PDB file of C-alpha atoms in Angstrom:
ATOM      1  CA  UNK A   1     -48.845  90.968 -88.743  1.00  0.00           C
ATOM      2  CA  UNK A   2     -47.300  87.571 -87.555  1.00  0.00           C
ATOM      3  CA  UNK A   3     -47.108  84.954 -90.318  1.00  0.00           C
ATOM      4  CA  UNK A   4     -48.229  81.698 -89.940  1.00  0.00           C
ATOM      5  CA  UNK A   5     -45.581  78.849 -89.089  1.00  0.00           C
ATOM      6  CA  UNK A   6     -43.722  76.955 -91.823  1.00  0.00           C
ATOM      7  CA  UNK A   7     -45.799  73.548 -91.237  1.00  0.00           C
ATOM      8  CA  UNK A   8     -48.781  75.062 -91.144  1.00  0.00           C
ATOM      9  CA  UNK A   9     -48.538  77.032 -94.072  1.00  0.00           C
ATOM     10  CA  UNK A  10     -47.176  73.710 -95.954  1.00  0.00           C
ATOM     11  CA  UNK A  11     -49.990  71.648 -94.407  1.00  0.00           C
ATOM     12  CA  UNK A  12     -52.362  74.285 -96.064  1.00  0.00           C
ATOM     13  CA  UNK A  13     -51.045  74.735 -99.622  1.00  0.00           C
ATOM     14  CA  UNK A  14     -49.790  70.699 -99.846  1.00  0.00           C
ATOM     15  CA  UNK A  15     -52.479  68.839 -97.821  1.00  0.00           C
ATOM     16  CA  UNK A  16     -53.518  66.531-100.607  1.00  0.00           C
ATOM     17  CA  UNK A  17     -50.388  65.600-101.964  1.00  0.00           C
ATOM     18  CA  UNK A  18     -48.953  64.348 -98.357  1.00  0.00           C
ATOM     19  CA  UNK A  19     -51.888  62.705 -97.670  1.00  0.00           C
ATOM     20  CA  UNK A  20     -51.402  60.323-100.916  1.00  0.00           C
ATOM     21  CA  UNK A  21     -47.721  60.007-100.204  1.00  0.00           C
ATOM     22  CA  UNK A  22     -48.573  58.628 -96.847  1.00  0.00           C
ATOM     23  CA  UNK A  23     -51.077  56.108 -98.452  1.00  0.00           C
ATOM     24  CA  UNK A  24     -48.712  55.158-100.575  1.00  0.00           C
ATOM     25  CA  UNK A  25     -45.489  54.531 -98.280  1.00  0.00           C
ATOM     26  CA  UNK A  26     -47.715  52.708 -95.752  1.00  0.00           C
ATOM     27  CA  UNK A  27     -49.622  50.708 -98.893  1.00  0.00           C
ATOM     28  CA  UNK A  28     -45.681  49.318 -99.962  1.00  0.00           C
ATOM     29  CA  UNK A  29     -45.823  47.892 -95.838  1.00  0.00           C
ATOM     30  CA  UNK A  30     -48.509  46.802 -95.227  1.00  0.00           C
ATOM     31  CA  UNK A  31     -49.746  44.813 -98.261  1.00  0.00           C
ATOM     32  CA  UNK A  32     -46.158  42.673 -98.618  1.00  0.00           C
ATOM     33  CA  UNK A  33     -46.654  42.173 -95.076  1.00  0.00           C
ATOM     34  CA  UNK A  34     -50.442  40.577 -95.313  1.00  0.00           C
ATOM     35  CA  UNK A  35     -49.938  38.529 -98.405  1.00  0.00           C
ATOM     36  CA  UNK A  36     -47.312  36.850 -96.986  1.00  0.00           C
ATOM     37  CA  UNK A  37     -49.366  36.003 -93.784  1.00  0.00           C
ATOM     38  CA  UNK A  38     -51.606  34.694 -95.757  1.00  0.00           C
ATOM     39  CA  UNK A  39     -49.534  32.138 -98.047  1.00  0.00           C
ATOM     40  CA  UNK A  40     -47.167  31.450 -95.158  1.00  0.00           C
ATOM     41  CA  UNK A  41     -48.092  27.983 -93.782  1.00  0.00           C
ATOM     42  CA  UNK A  42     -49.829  27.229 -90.231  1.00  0.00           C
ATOM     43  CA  UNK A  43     -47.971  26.627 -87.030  1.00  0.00           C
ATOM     44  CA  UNK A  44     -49.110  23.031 -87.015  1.00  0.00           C
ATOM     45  CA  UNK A  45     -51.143  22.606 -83.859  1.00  0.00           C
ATOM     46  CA  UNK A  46     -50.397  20.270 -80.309  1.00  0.00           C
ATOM     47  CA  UNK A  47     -52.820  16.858 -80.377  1.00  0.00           C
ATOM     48  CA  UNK A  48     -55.134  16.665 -77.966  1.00  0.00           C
ATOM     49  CA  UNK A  49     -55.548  12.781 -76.956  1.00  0.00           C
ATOM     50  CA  UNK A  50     -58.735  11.792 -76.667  1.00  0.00           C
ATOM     51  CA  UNK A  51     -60.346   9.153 -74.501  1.00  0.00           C
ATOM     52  CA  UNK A  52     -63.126   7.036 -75.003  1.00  0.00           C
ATOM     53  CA  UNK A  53     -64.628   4.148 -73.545  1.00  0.00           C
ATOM     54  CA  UNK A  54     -67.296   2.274 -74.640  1.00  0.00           C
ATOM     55  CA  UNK A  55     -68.772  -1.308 -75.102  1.00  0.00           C
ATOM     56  CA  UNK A  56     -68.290  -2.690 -78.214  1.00  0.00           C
ATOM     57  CA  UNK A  57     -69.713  -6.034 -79.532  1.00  0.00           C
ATOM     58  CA  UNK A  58     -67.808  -9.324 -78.865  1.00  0.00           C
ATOM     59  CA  UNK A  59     -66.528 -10.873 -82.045  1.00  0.00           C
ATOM     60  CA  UNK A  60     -64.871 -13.829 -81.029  1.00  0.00           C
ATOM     61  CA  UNK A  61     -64.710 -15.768 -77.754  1.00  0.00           C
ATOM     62  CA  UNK A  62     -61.335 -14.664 -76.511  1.00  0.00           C
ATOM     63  CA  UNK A  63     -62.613 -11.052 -76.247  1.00  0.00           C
ATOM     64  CA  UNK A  64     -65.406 -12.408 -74.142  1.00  0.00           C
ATOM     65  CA  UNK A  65     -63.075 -14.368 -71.850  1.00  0.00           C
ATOM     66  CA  UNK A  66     -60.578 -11.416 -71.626  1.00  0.00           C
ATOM     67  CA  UNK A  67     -62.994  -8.673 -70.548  1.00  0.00           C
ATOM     68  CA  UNK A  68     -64.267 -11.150 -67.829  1.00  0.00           C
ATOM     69  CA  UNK A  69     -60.676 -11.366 -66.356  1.00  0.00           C
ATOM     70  CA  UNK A  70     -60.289  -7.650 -66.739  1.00  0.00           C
ATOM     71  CA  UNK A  71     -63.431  -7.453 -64.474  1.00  0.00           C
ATOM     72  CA  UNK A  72     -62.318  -9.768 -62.585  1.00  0.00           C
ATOM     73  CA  UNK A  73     -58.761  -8.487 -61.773  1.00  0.00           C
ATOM     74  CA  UNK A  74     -60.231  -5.002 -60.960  1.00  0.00           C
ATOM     75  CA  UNK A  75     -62.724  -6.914 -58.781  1.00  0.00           C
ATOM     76  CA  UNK A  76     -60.121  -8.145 -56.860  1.00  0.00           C
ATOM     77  CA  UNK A  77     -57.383  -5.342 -56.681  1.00  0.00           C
ATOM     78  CA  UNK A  78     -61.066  -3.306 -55.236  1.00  0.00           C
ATOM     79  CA  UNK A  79     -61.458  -5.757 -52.581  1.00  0.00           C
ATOM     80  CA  UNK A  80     -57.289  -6.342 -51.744  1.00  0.00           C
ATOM     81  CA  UNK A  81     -57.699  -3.971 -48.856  1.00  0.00           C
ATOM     82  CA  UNK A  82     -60.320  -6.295 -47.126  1.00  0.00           C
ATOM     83  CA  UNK A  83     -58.684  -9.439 -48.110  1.00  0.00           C
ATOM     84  CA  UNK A  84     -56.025  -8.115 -46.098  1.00  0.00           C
ATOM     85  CA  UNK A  85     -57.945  -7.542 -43.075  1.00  0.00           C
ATOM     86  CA  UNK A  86     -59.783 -10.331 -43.354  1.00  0.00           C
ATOM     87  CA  UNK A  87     -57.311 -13.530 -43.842  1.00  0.00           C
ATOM     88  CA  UNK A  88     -54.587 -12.661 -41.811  1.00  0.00           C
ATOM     89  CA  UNK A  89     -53.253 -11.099 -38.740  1.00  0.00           C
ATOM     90  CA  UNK A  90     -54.284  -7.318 -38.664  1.00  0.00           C
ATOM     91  CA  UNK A  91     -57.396  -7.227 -37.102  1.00  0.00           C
ATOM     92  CA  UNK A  92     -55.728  -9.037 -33.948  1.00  0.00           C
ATOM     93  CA  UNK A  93     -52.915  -6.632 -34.016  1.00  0.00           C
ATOM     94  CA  UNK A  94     -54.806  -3.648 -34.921  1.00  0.00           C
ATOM     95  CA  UNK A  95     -57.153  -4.087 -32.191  1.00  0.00           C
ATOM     96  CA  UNK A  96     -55.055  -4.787 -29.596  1.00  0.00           C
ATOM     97  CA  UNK A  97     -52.704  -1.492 -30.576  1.00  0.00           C
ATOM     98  CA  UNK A  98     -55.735   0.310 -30.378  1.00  0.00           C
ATOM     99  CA  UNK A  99     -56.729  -0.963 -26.827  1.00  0.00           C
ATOM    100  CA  UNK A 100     -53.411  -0.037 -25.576  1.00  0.00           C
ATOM    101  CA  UNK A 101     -53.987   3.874 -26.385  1.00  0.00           C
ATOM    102  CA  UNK A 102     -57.372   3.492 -25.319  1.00  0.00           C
ATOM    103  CA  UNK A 103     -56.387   2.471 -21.756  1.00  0.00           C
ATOM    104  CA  UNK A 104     -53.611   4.839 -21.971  1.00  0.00           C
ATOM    105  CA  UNK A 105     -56.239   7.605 -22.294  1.00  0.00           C
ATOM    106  CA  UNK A 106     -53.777   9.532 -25.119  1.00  0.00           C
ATOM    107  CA  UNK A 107     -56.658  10.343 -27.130  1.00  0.00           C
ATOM    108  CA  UNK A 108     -55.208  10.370 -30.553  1.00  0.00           C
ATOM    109  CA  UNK A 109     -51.627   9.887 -29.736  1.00  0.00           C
ATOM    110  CA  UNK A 110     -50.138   7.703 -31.549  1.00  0.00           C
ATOM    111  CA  UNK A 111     -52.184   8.655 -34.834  1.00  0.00           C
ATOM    112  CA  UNK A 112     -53.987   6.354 -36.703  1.00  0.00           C
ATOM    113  CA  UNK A 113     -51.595   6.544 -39.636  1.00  0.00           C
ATOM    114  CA  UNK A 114     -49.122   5.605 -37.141  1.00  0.00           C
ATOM    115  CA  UNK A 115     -51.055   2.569 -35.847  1.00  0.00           C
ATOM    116  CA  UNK A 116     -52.541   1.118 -38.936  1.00  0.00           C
ATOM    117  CA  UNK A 117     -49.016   1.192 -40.642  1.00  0.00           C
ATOM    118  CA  UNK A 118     -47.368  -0.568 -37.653  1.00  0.00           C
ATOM    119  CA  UNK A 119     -50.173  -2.343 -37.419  1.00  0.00           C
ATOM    120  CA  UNK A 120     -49.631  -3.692 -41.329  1.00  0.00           C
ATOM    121  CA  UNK A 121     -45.330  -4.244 -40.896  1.00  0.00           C
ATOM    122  CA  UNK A 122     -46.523  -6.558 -37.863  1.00  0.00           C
ATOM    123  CA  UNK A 123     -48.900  -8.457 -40.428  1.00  0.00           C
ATOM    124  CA  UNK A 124     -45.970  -8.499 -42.668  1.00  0.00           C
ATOM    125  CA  UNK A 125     -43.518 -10.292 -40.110  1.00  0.00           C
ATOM    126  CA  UNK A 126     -46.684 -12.575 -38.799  1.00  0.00           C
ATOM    127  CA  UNK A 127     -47.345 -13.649 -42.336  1.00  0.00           C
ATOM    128  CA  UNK A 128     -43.803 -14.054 -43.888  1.00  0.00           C
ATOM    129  CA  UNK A 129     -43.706 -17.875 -43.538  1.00  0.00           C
ATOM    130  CA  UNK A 130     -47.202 -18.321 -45.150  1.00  0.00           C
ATOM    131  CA  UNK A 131     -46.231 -15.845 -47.952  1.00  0.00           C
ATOM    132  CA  UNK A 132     -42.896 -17.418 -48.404  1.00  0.00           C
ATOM    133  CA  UNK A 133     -44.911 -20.742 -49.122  1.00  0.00           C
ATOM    134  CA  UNK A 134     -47.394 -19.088 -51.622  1.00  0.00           C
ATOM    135  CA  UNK A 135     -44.218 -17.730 -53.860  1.00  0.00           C
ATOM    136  CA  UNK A 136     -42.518 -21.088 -53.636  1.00  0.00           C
ATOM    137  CA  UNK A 137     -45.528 -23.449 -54.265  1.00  0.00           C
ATOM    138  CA  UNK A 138     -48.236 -21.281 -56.086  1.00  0.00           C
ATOM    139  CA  UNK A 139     -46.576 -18.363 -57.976  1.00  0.00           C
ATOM    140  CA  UNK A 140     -43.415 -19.217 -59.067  1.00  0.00           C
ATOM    141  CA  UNK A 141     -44.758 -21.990 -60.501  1.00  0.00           C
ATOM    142  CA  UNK A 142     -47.310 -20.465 -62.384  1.00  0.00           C
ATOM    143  CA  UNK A 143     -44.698 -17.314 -63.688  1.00  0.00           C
ATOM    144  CA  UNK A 144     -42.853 -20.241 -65.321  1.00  0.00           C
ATOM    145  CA  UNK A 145     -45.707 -21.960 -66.854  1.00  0.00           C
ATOM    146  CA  UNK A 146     -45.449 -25.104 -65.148  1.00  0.00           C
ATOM    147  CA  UNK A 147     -49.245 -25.135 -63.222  1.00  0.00           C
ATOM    148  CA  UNK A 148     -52.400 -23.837 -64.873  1.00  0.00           C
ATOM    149  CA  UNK A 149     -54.209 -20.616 -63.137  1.00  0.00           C
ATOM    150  CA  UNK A 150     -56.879 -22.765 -60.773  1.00  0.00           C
ATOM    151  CA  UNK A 151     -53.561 -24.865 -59.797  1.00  0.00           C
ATOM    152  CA  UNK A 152     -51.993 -22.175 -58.390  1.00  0.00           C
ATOM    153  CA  UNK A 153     -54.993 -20.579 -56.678  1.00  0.00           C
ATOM    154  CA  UNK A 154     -55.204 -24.394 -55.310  1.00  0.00           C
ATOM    155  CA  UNK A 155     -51.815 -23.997 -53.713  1.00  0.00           C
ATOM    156  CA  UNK A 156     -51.849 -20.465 -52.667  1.00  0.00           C
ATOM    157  CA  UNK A 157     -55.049 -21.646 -50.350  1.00  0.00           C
ATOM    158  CA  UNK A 158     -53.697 -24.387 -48.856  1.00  0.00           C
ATOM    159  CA  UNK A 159     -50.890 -21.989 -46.779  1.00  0.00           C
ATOM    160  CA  UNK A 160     -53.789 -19.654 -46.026  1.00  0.00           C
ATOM    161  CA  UNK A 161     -56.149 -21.736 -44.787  1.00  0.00           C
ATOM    162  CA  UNK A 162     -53.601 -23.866 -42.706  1.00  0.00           C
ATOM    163  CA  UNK A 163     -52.929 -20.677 -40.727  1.00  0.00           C
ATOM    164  CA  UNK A 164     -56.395 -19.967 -40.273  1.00  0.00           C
ATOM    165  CA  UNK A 165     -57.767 -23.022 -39.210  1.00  0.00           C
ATOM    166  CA  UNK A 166     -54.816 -23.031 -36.586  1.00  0.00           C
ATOM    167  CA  UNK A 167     -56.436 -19.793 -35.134  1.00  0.00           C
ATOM    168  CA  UNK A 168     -60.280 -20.786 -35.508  1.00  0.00           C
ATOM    169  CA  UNK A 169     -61.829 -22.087 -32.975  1.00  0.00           C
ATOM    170  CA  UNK A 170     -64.042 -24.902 -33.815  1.00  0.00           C
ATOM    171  CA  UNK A 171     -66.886 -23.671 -31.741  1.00  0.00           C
ATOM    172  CA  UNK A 172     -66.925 -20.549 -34.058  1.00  0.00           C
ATOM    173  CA  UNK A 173     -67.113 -23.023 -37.434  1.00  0.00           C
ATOM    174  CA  UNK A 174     -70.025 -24.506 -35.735  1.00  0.00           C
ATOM    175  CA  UNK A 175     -71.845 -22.037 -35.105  1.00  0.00           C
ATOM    176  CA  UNK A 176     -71.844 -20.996 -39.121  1.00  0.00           C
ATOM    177  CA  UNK A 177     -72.104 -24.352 -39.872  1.00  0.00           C
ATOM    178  CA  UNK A 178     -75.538 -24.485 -37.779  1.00  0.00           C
ATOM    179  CA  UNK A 179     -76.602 -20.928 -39.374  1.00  0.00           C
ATOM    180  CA  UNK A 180     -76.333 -22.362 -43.156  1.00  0.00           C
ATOM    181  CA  UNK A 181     -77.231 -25.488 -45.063  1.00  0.00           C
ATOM    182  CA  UNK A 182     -73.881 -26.805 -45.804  1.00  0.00           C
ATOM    183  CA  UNK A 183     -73.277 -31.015 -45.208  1.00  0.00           C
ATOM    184  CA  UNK A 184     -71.717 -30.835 -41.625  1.00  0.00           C
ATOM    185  CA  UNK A 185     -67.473 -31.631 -42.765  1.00  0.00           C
ATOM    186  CA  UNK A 186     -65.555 -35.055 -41.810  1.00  0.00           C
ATOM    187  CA  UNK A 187     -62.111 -33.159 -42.121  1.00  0.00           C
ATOM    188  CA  UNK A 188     -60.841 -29.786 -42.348  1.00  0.00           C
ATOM    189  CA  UNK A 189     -60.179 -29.386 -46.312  1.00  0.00           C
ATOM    190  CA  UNK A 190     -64.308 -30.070 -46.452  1.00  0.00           C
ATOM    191  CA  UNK A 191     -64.648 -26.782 -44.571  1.00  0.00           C
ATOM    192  CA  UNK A 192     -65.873 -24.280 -47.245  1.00  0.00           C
ATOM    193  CA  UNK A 193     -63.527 -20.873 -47.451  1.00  0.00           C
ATOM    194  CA  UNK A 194     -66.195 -18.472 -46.738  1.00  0.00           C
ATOM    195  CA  UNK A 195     -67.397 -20.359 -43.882  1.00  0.00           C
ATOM    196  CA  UNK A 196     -63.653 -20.401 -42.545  1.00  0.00           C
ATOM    197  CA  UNK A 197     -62.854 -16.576 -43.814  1.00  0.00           C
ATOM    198  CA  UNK A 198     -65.842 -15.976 -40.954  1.00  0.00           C
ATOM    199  CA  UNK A 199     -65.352 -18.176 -38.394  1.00  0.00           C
ATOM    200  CA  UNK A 200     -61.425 -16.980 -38.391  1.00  0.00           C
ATOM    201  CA  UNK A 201     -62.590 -13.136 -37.804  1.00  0.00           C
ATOM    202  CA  UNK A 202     -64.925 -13.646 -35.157  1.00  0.00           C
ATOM    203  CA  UNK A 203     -61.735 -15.897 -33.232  1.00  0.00           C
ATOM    204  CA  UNK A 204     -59.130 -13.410 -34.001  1.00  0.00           C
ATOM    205  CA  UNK A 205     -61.454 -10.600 -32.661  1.00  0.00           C
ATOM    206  CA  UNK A 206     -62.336 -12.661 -29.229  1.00  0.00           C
ATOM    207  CA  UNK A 207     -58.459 -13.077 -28.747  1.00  0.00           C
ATOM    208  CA  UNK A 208     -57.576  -9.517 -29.534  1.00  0.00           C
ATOM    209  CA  UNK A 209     -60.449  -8.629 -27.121  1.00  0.00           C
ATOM    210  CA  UNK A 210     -58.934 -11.270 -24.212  1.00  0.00           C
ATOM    211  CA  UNK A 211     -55.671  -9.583 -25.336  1.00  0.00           C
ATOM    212  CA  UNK A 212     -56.961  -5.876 -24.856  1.00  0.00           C
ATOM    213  CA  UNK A 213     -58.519  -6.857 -21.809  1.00  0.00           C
ATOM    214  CA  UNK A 214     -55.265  -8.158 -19.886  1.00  0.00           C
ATOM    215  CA  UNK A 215     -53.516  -4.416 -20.856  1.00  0.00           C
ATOM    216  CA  UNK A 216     -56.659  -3.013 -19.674  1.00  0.00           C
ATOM    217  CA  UNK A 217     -56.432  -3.837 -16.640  1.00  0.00           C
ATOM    218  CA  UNK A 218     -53.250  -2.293 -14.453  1.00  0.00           C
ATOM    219  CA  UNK A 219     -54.103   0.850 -16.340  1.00  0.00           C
ATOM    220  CA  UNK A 220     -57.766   1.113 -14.534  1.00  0.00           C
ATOM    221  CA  UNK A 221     -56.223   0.307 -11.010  1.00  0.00           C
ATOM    222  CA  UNK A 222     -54.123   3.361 -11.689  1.00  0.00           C
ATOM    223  CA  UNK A 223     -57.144   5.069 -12.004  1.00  0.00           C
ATOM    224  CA  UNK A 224     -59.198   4.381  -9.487  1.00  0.00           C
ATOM    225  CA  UNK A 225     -55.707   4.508  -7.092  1.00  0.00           C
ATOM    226  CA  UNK A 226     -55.592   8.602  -8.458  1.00  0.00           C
ATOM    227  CA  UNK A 227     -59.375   8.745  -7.815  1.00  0.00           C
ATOM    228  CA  UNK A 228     -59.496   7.721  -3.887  1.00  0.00           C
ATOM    229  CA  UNK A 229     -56.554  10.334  -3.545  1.00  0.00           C
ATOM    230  CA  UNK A 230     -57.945  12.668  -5.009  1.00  0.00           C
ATOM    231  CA  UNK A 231     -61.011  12.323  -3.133  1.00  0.00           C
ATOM    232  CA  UNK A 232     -59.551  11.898   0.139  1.00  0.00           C
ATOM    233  CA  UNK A 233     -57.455  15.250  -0.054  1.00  0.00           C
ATOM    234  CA  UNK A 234     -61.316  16.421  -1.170  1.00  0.00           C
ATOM    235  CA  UNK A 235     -60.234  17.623  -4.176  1.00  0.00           C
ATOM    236  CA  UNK A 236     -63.122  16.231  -5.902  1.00  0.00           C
ATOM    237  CA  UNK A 237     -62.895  19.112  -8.941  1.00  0.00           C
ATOM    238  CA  UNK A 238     -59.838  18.270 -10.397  1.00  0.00           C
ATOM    239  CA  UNK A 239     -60.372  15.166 -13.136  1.00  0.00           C
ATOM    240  CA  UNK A 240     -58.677  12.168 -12.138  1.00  0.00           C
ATOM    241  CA  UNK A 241     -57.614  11.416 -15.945  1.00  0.00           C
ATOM    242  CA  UNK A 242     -55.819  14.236 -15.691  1.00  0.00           C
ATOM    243  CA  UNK A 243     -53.623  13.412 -12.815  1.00  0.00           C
ATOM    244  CA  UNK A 244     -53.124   9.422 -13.770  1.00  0.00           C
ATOM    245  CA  UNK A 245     -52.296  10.185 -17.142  1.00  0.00           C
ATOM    246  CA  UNK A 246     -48.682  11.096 -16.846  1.00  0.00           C
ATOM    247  CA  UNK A 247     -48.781   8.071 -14.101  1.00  0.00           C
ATOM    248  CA  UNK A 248     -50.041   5.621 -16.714  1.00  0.00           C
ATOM    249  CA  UNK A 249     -47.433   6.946 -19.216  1.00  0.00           C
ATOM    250  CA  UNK A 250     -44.733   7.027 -17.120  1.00  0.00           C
ATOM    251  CA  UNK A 251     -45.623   2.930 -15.912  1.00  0.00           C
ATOM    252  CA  UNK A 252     -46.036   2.134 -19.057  1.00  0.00           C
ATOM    253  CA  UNK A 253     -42.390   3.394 -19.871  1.00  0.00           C
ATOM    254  CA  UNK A 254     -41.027   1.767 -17.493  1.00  0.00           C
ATOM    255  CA  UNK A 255     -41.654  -1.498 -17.475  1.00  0.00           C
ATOM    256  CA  UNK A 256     -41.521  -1.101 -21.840  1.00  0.00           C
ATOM    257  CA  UNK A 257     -45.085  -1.816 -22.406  1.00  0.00           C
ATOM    258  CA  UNK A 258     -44.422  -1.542 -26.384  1.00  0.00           C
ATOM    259  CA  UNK A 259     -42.121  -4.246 -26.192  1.00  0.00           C
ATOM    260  CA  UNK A 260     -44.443  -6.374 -24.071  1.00  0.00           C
ATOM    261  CA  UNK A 261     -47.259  -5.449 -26.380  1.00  0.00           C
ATOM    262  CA  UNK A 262     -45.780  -6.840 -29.417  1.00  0.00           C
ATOM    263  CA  UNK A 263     -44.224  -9.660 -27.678  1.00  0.00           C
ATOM    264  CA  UNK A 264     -47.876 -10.405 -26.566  1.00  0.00           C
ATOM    265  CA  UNK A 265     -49.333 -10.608 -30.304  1.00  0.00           C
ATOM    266  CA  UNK A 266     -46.977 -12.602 -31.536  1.00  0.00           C
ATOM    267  CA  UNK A 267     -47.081 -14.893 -28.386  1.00  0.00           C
ATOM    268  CA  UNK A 268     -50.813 -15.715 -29.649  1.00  0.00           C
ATOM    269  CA  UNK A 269     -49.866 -16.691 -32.783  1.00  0.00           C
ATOM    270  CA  UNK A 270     -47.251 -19.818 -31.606  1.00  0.00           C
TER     271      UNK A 270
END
């Protein structure tokens, strides 16, 4: 008869006994082990910042006055962007950059990125005297304490609205003048800023239009040359854009139409 392995046999006769010392050696583990988890400090924990914003009652004045400049400064850095359209060069010399790849007929070549940020270095340049004249008369001045706040905003107008009356057509001031209520002016400073700020967009827009126009021009008599070509050889299916396009380019190369475009701008502005 076979006999019965060793570890079965000792399994059989001893079961109890290695069952307890099992119990026992894993008992001397595992209970060190979990008391000391549980008297061993915490891992102290990241902060979370938190964020709140509320309204709050005003205790004094001075909280009261500087919450309204707060409001008033994020007013004003919201509108920046049209300030900067508005009162000074760029809508001329946007508009006219975009009439020149209009009558090229390049579709979206250069990109508006392209245009609007030479559009904005040519603002830069146009403006640089009037800007200069703001630092030296308005904010310098007011960085060192020497002019109150509404002195400052007194001087930093004056450059501004010396450069836009120079562009401003008086026929445009009329006509806003005869739209509102406001006493007709005896001299220029009794012109009103937001009458000016209007009349000064509606000039710079007919100029840049008169501008647009005059580049306009030689680039539609190349078309309608390519056109009678075209439809004396009788090939009437063929687009004419597409044949006086690399013509227009290739003019416009030529005779450096970038150059004369800029040139042009800033010749309106003397």
């Amino acid at each position: 008869m076979q006999r019965e392995p060793f570890f079965k046999r000792l399994w059989s006769r001893h079961r109890a006994f290695l069952v307890t010392s099992v119990v026992a050696v894993l008992s001397l583990w595992v209970i060190p082990a979990i008391a000391q988890a549980a008297t061993a400090p915490a891992a102290p924990s990241i902060p979370i910042p938190q964020v709140s914003i509320g309204v709050g009652q005003a205790k004094n004045p001075h909280d009261v006055a500087t919450s309204l400049q707060i409001l008033l400064l994020l007013t004003v850095l919201a509108l920046a962007p049209t300030l900067l359209v508005l009162v000074t060069s760029f809508t001329r010399v946007i508009v006219v950059l975009s009439f020149v790849r209009t009558a090229l007929g390049t579709q979206q070549v250069p990109p508006n990125q392209v245009l609007v940020g030479l559009a904005l270095f040519l603002t830069f340049f146009i403006m640089a005297p009037v800007v200069k004249d703001v630092n030296q008369n308005a904010l310098q001045p007011y960085l060192k304490s020497q002019i109150t706040q509404q002195v400052a905003l007194d001087r930093a107008a004056q450059p501004l609205r010396k450069f836009m009356f120079k562009q401003t057509r008086a026929k445009d001031i009329q006509l806003f003048y005869s739209l509102s209520t406001e006493p007709r002016p005896q001299q220029q400073s009794d012109v009103p800023t937001y009458i000016l700020i209007q009349a000064f967009v509606i000039s710079e827009l007919k100029t840049a239009f008169e501008i647009g126009f005059a580049i306009y021009v030689p680039f539609i008599v190349i078309d309608m040359v390519v056109a009678s070509i075209l439809l004396s050889m009788g090939m009437m299916m063929i687009p004419p854009v597409i044949i006086s396009l690399p013509f227009k380019i290739l003019i416009f190369l030529l005779v450096d139409g970038w150059n004369l475009t800029v040139n042009a701008i800033f010749q309106s502005y003397k």
